[in-house]
Tab-separated table of C-alpha atoms in Angstrom:
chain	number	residue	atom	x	y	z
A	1	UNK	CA	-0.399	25.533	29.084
A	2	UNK	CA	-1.315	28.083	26.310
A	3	UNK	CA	-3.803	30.743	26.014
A	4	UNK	CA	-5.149	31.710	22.597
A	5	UNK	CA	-7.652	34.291	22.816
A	6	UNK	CA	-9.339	36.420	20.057
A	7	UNK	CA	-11.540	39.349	19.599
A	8	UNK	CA	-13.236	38.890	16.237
A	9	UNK	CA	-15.459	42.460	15.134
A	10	UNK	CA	-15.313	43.458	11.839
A	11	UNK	CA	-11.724	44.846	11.235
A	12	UNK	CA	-8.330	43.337	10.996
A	13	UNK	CA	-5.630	44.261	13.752
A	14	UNK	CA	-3.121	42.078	15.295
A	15	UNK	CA	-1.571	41.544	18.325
A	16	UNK	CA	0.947	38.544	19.182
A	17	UNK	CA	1.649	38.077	23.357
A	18	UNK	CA	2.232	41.700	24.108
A	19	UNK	CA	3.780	42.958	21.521
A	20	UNK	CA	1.832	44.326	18.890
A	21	UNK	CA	2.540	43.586	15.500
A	22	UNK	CA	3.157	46.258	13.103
A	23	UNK	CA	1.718	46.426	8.810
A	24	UNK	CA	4.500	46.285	6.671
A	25	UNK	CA	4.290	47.957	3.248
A	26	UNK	CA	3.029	44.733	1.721
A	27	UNK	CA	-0.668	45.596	2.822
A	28	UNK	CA	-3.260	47.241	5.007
A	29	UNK	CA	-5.724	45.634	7.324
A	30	UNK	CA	-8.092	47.082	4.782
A	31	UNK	CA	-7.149	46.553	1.367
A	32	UNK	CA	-8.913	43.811	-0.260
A	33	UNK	CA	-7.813	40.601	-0.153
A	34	UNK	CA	-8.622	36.828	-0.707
A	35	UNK	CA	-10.705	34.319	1.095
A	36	UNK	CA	-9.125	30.682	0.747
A	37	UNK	CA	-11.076	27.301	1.337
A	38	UNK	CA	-8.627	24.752	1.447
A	39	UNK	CA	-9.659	21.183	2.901
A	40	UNK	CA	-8.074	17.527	2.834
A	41	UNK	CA	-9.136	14.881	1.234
A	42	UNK	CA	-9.632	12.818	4.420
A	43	UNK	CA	-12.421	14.930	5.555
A	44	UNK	CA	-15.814	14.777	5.325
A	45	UNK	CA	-17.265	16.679	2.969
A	46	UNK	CA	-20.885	16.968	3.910
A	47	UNK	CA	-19.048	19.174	7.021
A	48	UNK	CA	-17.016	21.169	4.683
A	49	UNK	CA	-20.018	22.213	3.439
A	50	UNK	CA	-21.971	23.039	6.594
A	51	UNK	CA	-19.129	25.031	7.599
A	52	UNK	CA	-19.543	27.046	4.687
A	53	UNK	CA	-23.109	27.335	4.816
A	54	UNK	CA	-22.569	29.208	8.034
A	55	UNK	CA	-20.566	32.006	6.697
A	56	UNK	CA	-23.141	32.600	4.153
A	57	UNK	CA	-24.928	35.441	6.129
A	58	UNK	CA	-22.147	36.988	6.530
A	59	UNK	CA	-21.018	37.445	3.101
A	60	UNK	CA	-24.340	38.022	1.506
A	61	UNK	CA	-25.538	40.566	4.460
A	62	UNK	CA	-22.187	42.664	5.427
A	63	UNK	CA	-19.731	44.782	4.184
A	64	UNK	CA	-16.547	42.997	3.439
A	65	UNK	CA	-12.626	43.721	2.650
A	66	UNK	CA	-12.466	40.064	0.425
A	67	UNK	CA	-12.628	40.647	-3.381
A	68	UNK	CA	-11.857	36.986	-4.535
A	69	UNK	CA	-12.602	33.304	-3.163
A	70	UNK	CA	-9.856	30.407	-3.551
A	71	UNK	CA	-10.466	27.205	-3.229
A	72	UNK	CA	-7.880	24.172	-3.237
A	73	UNK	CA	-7.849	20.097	-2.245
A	74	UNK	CA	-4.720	19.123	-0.154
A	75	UNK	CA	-3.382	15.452	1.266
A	76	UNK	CA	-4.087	13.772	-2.141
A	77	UNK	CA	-2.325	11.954	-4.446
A	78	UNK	CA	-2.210	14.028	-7.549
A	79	UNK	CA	-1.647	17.644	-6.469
A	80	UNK	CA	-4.013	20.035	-7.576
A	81	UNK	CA	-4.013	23.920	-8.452
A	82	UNK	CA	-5.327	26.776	-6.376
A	83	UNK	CA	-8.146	27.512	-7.947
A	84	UNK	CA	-9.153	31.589	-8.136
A	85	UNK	CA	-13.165	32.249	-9.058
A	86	UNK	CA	-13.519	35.415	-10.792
A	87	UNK	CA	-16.556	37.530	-10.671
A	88	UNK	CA	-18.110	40.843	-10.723
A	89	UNK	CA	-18.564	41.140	-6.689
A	90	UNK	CA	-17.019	38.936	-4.068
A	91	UNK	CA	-20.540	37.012	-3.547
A	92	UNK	CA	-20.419	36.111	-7.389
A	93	UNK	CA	-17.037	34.906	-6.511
A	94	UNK	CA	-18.049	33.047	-3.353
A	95	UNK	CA	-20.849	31.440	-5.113
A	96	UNK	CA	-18.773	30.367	-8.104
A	97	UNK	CA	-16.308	28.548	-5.348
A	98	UNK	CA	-19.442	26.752	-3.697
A	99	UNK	CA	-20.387	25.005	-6.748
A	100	UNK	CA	-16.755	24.243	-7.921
A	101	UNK	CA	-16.219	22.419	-4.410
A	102	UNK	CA	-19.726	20.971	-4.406
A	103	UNK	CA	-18.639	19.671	-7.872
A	104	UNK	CA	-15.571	17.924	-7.000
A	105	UNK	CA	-16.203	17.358	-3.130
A	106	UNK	CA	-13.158	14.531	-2.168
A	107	UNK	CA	-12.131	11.438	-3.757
A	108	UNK	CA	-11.548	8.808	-1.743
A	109	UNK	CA	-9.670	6.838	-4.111
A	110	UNK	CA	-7.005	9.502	-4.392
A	111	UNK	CA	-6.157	10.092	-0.467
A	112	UNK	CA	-2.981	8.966	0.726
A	113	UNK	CA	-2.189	5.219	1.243
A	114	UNK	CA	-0.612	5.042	4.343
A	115	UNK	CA	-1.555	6.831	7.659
A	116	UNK	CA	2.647	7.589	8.170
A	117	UNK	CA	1.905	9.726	5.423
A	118	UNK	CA	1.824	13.768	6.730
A	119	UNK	CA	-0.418	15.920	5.569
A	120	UNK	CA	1.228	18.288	3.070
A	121	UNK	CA	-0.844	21.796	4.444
A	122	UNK	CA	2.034	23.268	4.815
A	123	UNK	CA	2.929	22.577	1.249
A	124	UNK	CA	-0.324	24.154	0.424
A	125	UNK	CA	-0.244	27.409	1.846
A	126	UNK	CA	3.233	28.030	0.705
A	127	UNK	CA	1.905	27.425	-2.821
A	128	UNK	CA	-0.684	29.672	-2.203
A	129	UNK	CA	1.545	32.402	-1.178
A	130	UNK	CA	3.772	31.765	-4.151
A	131	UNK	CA	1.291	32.338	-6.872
A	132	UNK	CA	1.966	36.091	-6.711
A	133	UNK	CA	-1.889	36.380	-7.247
A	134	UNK	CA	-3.249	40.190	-6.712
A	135	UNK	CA	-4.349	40.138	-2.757
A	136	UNK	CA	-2.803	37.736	-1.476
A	137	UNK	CA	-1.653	40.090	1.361
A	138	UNK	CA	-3.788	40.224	4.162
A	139	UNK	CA	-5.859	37.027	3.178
A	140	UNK	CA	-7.920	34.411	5.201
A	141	UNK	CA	-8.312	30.746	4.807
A	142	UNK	CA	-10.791	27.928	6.316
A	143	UNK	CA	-8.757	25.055	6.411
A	144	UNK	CA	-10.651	21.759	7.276
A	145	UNK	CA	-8.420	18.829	7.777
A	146	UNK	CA	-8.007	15.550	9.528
A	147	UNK	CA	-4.100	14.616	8.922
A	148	UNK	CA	-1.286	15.996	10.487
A	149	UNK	CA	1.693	17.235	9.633
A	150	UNK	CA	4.996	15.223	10.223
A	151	UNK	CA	6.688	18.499	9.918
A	152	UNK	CA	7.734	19.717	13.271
A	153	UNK	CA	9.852	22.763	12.099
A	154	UNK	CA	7.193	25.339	10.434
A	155	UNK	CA	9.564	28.976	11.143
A	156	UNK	CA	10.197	29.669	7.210
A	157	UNK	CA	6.515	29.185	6.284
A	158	UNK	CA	5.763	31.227	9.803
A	159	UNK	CA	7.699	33.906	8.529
A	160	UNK	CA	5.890	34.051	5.178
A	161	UNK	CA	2.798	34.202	6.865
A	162	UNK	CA	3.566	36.835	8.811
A	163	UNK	CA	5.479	38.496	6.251
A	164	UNK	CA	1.719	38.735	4.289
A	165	UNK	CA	-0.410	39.018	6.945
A	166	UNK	CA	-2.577	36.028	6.246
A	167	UNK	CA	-4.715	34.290	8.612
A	168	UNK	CA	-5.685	30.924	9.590
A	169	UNK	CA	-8.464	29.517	10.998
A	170	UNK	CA	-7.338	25.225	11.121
A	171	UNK	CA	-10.412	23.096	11.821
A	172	UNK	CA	-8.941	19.746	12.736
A	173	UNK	CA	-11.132	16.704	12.924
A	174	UNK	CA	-9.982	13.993	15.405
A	175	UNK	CA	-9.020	10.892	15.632
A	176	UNK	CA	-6.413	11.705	13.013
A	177	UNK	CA	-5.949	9.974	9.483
A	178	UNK	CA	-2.471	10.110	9.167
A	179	UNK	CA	0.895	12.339	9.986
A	180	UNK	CA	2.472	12.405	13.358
A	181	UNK	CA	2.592	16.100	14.934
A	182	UNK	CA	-1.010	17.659	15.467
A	183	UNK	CA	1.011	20.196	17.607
A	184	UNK	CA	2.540	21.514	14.654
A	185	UNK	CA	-1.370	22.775	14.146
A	186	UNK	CA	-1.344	24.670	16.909
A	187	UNK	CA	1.719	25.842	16.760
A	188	UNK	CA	1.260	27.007	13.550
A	189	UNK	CA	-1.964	29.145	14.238
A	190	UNK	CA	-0.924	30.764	17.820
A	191	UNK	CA	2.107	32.069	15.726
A	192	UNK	CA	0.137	33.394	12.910
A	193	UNK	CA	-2.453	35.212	15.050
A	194	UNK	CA	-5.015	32.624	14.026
A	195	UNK	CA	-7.096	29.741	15.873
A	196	UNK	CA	-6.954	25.978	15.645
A	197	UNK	CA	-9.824	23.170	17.117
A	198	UNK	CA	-9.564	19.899	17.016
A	199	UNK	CA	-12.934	18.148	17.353
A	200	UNK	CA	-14.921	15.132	15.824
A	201	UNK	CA	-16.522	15.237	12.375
A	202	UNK	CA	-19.937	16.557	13.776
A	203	UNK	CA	-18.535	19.334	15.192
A	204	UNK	CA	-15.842	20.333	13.203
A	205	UNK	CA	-18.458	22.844	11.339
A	206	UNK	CA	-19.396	24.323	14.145
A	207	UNK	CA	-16.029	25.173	16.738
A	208	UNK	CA	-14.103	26.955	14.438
A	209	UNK	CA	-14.876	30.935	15.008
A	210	UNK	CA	-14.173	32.511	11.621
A	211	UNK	CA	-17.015	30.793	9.799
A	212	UNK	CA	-19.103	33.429	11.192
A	213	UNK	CA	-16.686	36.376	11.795
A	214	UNK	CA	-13.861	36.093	9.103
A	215	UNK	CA	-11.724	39.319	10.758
A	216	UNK	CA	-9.579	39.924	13.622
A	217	UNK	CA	-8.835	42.858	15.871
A	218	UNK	CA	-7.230	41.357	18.559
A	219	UNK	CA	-4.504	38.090	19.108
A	220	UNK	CA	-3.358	37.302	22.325
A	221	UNK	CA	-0.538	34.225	22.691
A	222	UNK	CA	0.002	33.616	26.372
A	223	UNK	CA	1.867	31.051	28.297
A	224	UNK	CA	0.119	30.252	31.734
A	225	UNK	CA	0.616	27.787	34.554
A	226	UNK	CA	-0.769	27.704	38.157
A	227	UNK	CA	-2.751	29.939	39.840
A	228	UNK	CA	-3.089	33.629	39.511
A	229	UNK	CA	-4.381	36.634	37.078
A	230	UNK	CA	-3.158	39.146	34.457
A	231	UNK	CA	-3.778	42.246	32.937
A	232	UNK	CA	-3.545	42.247	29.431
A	233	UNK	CA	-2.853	44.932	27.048
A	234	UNK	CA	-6.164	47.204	26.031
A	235	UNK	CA	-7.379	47.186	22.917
A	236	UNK	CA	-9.279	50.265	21.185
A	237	UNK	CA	-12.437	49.203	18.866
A	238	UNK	CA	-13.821	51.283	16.171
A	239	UNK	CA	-16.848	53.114	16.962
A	240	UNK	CA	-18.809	51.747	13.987
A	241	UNK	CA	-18.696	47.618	13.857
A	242	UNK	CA	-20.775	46.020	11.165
A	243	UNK	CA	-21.229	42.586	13.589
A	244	UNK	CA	-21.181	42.572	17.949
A	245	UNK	CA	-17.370	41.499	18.792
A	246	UNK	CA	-17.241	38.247	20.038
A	247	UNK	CA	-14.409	36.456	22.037
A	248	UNK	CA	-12.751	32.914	21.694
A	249	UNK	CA	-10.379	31.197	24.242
A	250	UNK	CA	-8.682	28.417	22.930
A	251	UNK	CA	-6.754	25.992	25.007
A	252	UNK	CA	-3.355	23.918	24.589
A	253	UNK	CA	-2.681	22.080	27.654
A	254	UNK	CA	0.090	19.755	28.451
A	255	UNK	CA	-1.610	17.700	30.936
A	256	UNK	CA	-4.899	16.054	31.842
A	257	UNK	CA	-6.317	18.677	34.392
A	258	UNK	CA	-9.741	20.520	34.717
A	259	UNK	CA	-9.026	23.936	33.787
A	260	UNK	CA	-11.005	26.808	34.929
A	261	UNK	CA	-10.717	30.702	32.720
A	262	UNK	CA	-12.311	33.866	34.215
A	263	UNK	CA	-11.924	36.798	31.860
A	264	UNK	CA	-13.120	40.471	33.044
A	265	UNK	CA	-13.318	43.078	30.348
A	266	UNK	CA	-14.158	46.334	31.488
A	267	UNK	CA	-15.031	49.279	29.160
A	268	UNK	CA	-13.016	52.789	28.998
A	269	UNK	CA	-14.598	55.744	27.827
């Protein structure tokens, strides 16, 4: 069984099991950078855009290191472009993506035929990576999707993810439409430093953390089984934080048991 657990405040620091991961020269935690929707065709879009809707506090109220919104379909038939929505602020930006998706929402018509079809995500963000686009370093993306991969081998892309810092947040809707490994997910978030659900349409809006606090401060990857505690490495927040941190366990088990998670944080000064 896996533990992922994040600490999501208002800056951007990383830490992967316990060893911490160190900036290369690409970027900083706080130069700007872009925030990517991407979501399948298969989904539903009315949750696409309630999961939206709830980071729109956020970005209209807070101080933020995004400068840019992108916006891209995935698992359909005729590939599309990343799509990058200039204007004067990020919230002109942001606003300019919301009506482009609302505009083109999915198209049934164009998803995939068969459900041995994978999902080509993986495809996606390596396109997205590859545009060269100022920013890209250090960005975030909201993926909503409900098929899987049928990739099971993800270390290239892993590395390029790493390589430019960018996180994901995967909001998976289940039963699946398609593809074979919805491990690959998982897999693919807990070695990214970023967070993967997998729920039912109605919640999928609503489980994923980042809607409502977009940056990370601390990643934690741990393999538990059994019975028993442990002391994880400290972390050090800033003394100013624009939102209260907030912390998110998420779960990969390999068995059907009732699990039970006691976490004790206690403060230094």
């Amino acid at each position: 069984m896996k533990l992922l657990i994040l600490l999501l405040p208002s800056l951007f620091l990383t830490a992967n099991g316990c060893l911490r991961v160190r900036w290369m020269d690409k970027c900083s935690p706080t130069d700007p950078a872009i925030y990517l929707f991407a979501y399948s065709n298969d989904v539903n879009y009315s949750y696409v855009r309630s999961s939206r809707e709830f980071l729109d506090p956020t970005i209209k109220r807070l101080p933020t290191r995004f400068v840019k919104t992108a916006t891209v379909r995935f698992d359909i038939k005729t590939k599309e472009d990343i799509v990058f929505h200039d204007g004067d602020t990020f919230v002109d930006s942001y606003t300019a993506a919301h009506k482009h998706m609302d505009q083109q929402e999915v198209e049934p018509s164009q998803s995939f035929d068969s459900i041995e079809t994978g999902s080509d995500v993986l495809d996606m963000l390596e396109r997205f990576i590859n545009t060269n686009r100022p920013n890209i370093c250090g960005s975030f993306a909201l993926i909503h999707m409900k098929r899987c991969p049928n990739e099971v081998e993800i270390s290239k892309i892993v590395e390029k993810l790493r390589a430019y810092h960018i996180q994901l947040s995967l909001a998976v809707v289940h039963p699946s439409s398609g593809g074979l490994h919805p491990e690959t997910l998982y897999d693919l978030a807990a070695k990214t430093n970023g967070f993967c659900t997998f729920s039912n349409d109605q919640d999928a809006d609503s489980v994923v953390p980042h809607a409502i606090w977009p940056n990370l401060h601390y990643s934690l990857n741990l393999r538990v089984s059994g019975t028993g505690k442990m002391v994880l490495p400290s972390l050090t927040l800033p003394k100013q934080l624009y939102m209260p941190p907030q912390m998110f366990v998420g779960v990969q088990r390999t068995a059907p048991t009732i699990i039970g998670c006691h976490i004790k944080m206690s403060k230094c000064f």
